[in-house]
XYZ file of N, CA and C in Angstrom:
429
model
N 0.825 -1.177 0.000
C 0.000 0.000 0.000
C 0.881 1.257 0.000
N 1.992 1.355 0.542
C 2.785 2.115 0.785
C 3.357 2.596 -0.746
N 4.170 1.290 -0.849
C 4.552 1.463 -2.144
C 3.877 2.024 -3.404
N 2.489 1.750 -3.277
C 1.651 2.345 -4.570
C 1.446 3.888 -4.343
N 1.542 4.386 -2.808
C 0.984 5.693 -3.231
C 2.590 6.219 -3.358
N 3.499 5.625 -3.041
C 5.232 6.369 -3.601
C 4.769 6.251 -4.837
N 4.405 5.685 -5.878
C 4.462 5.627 -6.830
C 3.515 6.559 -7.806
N 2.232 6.876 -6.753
C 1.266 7.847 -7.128
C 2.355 9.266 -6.890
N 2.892 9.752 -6.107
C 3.117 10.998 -5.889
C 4.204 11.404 -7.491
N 4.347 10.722 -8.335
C 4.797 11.115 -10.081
C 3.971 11.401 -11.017
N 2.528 11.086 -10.713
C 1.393 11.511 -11.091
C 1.082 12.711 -10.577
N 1.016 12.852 -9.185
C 0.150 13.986 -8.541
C 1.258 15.205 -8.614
N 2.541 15.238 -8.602
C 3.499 16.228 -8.878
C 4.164 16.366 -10.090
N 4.247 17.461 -11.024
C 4.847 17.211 -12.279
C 6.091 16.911 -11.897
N 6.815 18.159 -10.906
C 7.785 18.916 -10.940
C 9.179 17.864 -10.448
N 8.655 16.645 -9.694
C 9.482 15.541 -8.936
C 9.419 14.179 -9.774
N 10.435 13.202 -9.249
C 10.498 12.154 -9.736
C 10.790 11.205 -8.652
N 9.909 10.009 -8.600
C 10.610 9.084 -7.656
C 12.189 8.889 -7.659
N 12.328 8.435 -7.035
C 13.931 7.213 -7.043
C 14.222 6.186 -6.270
N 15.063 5.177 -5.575
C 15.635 4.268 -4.795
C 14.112 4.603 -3.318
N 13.715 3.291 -2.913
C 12.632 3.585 -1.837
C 13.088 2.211 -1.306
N 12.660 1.736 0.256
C 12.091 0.830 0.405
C 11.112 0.973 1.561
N 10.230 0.055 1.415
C 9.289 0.053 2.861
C 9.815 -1.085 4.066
N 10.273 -0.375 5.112
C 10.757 -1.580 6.531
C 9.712 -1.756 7.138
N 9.801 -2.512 8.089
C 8.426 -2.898 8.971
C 7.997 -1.849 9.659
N 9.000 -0.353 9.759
C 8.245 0.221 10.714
C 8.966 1.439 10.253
N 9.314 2.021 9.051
C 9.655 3.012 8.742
C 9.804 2.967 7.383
N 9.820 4.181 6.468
C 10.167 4.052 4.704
C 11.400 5.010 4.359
N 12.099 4.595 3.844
C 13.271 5.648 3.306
C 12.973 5.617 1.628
N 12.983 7.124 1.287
C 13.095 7.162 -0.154
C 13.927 8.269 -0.563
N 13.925 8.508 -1.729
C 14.706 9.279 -2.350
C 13.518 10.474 -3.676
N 13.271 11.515 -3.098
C 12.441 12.516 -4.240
C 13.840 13.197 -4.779
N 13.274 13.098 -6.395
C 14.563 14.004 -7.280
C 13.109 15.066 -7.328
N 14.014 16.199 -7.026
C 12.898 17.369 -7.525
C 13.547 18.316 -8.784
N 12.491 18.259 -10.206
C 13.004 18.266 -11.386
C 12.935 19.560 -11.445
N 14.024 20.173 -11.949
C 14.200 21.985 -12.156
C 14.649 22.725 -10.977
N 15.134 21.475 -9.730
C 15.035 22.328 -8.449
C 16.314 23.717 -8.433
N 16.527 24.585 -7.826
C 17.151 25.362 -8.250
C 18.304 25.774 -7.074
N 19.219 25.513 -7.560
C 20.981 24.551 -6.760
C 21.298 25.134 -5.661
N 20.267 26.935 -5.801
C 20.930 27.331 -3.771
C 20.550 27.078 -2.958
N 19.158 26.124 -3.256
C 18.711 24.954 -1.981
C 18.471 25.995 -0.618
N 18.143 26.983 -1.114
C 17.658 27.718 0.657
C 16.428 28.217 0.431
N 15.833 28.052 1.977
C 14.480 28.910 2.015
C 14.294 29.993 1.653
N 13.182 30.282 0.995
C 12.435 31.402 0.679
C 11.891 32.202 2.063
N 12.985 33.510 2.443
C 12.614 33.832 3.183
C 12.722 35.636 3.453
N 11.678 36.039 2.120
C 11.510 36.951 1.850
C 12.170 38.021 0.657
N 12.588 36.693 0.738
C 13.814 37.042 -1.214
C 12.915 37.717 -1.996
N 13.837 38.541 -2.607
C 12.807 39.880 -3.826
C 12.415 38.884 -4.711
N 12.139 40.015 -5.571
C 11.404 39.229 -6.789
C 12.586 39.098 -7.770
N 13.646 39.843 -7.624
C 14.830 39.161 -8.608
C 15.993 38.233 -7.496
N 16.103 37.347 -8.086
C 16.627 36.192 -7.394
C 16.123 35.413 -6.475
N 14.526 35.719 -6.329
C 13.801 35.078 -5.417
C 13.916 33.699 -5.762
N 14.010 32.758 -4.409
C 13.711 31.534 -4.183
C 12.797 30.969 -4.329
N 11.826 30.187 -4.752
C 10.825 29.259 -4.103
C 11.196 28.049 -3.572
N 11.222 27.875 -1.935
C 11.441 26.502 -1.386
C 11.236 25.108 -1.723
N 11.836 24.229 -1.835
C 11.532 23.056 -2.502
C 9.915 22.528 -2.004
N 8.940 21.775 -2.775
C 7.361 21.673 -2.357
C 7.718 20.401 -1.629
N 8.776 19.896 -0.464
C 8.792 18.492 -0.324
C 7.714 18.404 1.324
N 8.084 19.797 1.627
C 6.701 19.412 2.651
C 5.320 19.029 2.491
N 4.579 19.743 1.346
C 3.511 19.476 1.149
C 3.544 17.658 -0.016
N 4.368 17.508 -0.475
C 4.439 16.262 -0.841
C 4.340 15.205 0.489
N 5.132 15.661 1.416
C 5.175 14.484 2.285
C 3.968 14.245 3.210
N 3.334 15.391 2.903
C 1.632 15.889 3.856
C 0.977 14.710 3.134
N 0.660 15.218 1.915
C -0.062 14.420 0.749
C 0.212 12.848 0.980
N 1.382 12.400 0.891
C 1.879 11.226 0.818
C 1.342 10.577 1.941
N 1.356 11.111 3.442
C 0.839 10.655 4.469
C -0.214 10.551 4.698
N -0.948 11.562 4.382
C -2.738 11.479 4.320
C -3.372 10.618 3.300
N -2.368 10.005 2.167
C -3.001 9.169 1.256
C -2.513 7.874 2.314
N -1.586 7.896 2.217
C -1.601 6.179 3.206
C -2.654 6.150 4.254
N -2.388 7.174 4.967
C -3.068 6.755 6.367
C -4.464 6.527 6.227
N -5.085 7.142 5.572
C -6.502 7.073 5.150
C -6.872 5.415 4.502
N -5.673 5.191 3.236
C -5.922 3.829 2.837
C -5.839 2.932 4.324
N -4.900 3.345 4.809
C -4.297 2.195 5.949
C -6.166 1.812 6.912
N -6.500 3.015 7.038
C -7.701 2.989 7.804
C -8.793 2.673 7.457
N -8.887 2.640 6.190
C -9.949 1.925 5.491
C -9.859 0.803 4.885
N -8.261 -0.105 5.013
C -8.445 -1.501 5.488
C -8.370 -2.187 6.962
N -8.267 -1.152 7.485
C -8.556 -1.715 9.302
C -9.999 -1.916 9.232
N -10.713 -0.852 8.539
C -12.072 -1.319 8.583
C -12.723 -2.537 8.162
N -12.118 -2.282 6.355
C -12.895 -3.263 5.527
C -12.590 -4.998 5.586
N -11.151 -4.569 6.094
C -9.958 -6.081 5.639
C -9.269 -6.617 7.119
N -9.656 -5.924 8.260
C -9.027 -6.605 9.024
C -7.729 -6.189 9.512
N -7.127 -5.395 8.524
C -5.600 -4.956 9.569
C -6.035 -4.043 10.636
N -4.501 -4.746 11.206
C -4.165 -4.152 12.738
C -4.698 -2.683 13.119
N -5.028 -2.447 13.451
C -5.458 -0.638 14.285
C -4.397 -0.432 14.702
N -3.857 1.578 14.479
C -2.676 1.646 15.314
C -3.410 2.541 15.774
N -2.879 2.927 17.308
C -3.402 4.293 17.993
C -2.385 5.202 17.884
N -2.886 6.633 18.061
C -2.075 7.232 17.699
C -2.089 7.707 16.224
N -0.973 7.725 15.990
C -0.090 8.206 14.547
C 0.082 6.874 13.456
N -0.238 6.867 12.562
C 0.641 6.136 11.397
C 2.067 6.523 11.438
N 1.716 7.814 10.863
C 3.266 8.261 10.741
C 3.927 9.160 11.939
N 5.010 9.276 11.978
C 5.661 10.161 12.990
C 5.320 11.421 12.369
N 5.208 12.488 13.171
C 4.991 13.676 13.023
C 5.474 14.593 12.299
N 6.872 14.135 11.928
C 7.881 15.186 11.142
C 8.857 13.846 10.367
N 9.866 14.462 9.849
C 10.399 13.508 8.365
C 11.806 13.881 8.628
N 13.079 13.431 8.185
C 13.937 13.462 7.954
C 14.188 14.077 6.531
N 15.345 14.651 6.349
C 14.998 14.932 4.918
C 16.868 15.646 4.839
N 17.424 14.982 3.506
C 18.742 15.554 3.201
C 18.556 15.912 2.074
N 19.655 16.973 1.915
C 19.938 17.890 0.313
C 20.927 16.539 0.052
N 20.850 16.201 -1.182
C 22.113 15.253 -2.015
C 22.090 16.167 -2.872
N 24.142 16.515 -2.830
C 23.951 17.345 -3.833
C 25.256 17.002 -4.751
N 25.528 15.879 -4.555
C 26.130 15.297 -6.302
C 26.034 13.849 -6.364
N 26.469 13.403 -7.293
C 26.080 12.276 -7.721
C 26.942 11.139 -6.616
N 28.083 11.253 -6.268
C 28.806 10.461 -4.990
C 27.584 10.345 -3.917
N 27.083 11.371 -3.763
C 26.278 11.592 -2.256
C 24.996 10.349 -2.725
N 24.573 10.823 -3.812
C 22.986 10.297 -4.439
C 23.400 8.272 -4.637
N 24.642 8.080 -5.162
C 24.909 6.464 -5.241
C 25.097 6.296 -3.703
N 25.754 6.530 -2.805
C 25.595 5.936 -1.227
C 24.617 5.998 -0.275
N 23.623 7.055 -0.776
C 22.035 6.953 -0.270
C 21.466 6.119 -1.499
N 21.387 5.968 -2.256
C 20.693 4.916 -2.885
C 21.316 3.128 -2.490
N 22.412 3.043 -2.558
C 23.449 1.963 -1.903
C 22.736 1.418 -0.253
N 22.730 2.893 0.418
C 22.075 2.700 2.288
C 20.503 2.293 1.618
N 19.723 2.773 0.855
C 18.144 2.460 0.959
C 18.628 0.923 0.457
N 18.990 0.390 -0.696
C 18.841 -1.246 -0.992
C 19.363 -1.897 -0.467
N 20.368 -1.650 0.717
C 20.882 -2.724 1.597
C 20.512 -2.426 2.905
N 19.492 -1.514 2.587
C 18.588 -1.512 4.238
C 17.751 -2.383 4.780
N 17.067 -3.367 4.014
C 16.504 -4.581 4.618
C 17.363 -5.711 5.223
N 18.736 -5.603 4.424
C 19.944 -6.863 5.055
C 20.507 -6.141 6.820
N 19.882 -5.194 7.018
C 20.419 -4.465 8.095
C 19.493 -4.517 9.508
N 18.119 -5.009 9.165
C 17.274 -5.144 9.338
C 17.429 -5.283 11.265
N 17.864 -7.038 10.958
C 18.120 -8.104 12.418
C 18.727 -7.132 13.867
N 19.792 -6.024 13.069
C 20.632 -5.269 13.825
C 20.185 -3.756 13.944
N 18.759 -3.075 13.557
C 18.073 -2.198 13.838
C 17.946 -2.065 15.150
N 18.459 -0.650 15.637
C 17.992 -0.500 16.989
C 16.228 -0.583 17.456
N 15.441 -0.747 16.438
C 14.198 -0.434 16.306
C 13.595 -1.862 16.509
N 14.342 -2.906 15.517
C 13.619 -4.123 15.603
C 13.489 -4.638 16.570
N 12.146 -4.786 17.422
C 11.887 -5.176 18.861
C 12.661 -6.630 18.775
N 12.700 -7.419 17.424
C 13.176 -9.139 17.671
C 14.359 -8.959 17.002
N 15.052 -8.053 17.087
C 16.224 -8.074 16.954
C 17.900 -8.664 17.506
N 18.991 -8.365 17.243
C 19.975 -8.590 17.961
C 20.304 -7.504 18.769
N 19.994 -6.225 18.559
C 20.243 -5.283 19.367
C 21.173 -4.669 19.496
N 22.182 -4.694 18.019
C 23.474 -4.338 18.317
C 23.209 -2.992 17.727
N 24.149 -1.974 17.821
C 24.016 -0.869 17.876
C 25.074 -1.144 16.719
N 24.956 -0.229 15.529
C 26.020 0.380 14.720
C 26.999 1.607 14.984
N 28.710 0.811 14.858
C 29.105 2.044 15.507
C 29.379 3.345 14.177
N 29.841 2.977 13.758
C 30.008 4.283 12.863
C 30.390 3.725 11.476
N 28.871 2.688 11.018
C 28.480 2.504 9.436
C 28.310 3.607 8.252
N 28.355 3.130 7.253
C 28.030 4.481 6.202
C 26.650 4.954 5.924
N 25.960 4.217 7.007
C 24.959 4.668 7.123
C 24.629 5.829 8.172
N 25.769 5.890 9.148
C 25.451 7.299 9.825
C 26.436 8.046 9.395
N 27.161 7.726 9.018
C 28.089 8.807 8.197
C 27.353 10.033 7.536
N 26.470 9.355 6.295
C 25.872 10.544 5.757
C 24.118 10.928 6.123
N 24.239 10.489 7.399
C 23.113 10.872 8.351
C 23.593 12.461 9.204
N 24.342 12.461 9.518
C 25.019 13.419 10.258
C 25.122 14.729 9.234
């Protein structure tokens, strides 16, 4: 379910393109290319009208994105039987990095497809091993 509405948000936005995603049992990492985005990557925060910014739209994408799941999610708790969560589907706020060359974009795409083999050793996975990662390349370009 997850996966289909990642796949809806290339329909519903001209301006973006999917890329590298996966869904974990209890979190999703993906990758939005936003097409035409414009390279000084800073907020719009009151910039004139010459050289004005417009902020990248990834907040309201990720609004959208969440209110389409959660809604599906809830209208198969109804119809189909899945689990009820209380609370939140999603966490409240998002993570979110600038990649800004192609080195950066292959080792976040590299961390999303070998994120399920990482799985067992998630600090998250309640049936896990529990080991903590000390300083993988996966927090490398977390930081």
């Amino acid at each position: 379910m997850v996966q289909k509405w990642w796949g809806e948000l290339n329909h519903k936005y001209a301006n973006i393109e999917t890329d590298e995603f996966v869904v974990m049992p209890n979190h999703f990492h993906g990758i939005i290319l936003i097409v035409g985005a414009d390279l000084r990557v800073c907020p719009d925060k009151g910039a004139t009208a010459q050289g004005a910014h417009i902020g990248a739209p990834l907040p309201g994408i990720m609004q959208w994105f969440k209110t389409m799941t959660t809604n599906e999610y809830i209208r198969h708790v109804r119809t189909d039987g899945w689990t009820a969560f209380s609370g939140r589907l999603w966490q409240r706020n998002y993570y979110e990095h600038v990649i800004r060359n192609d080195e950066s974009l292959n080792q976040i795409r590299e961390y999303i497809a070998n994120n399920p083999a990482q799985w067992e050793s998630d600090r998250e996975n309640e049936d896990g091993t529990d080991m903590k990662p000390s300083d993988t390349k996966d927090e490398v370009w977390l930081r």
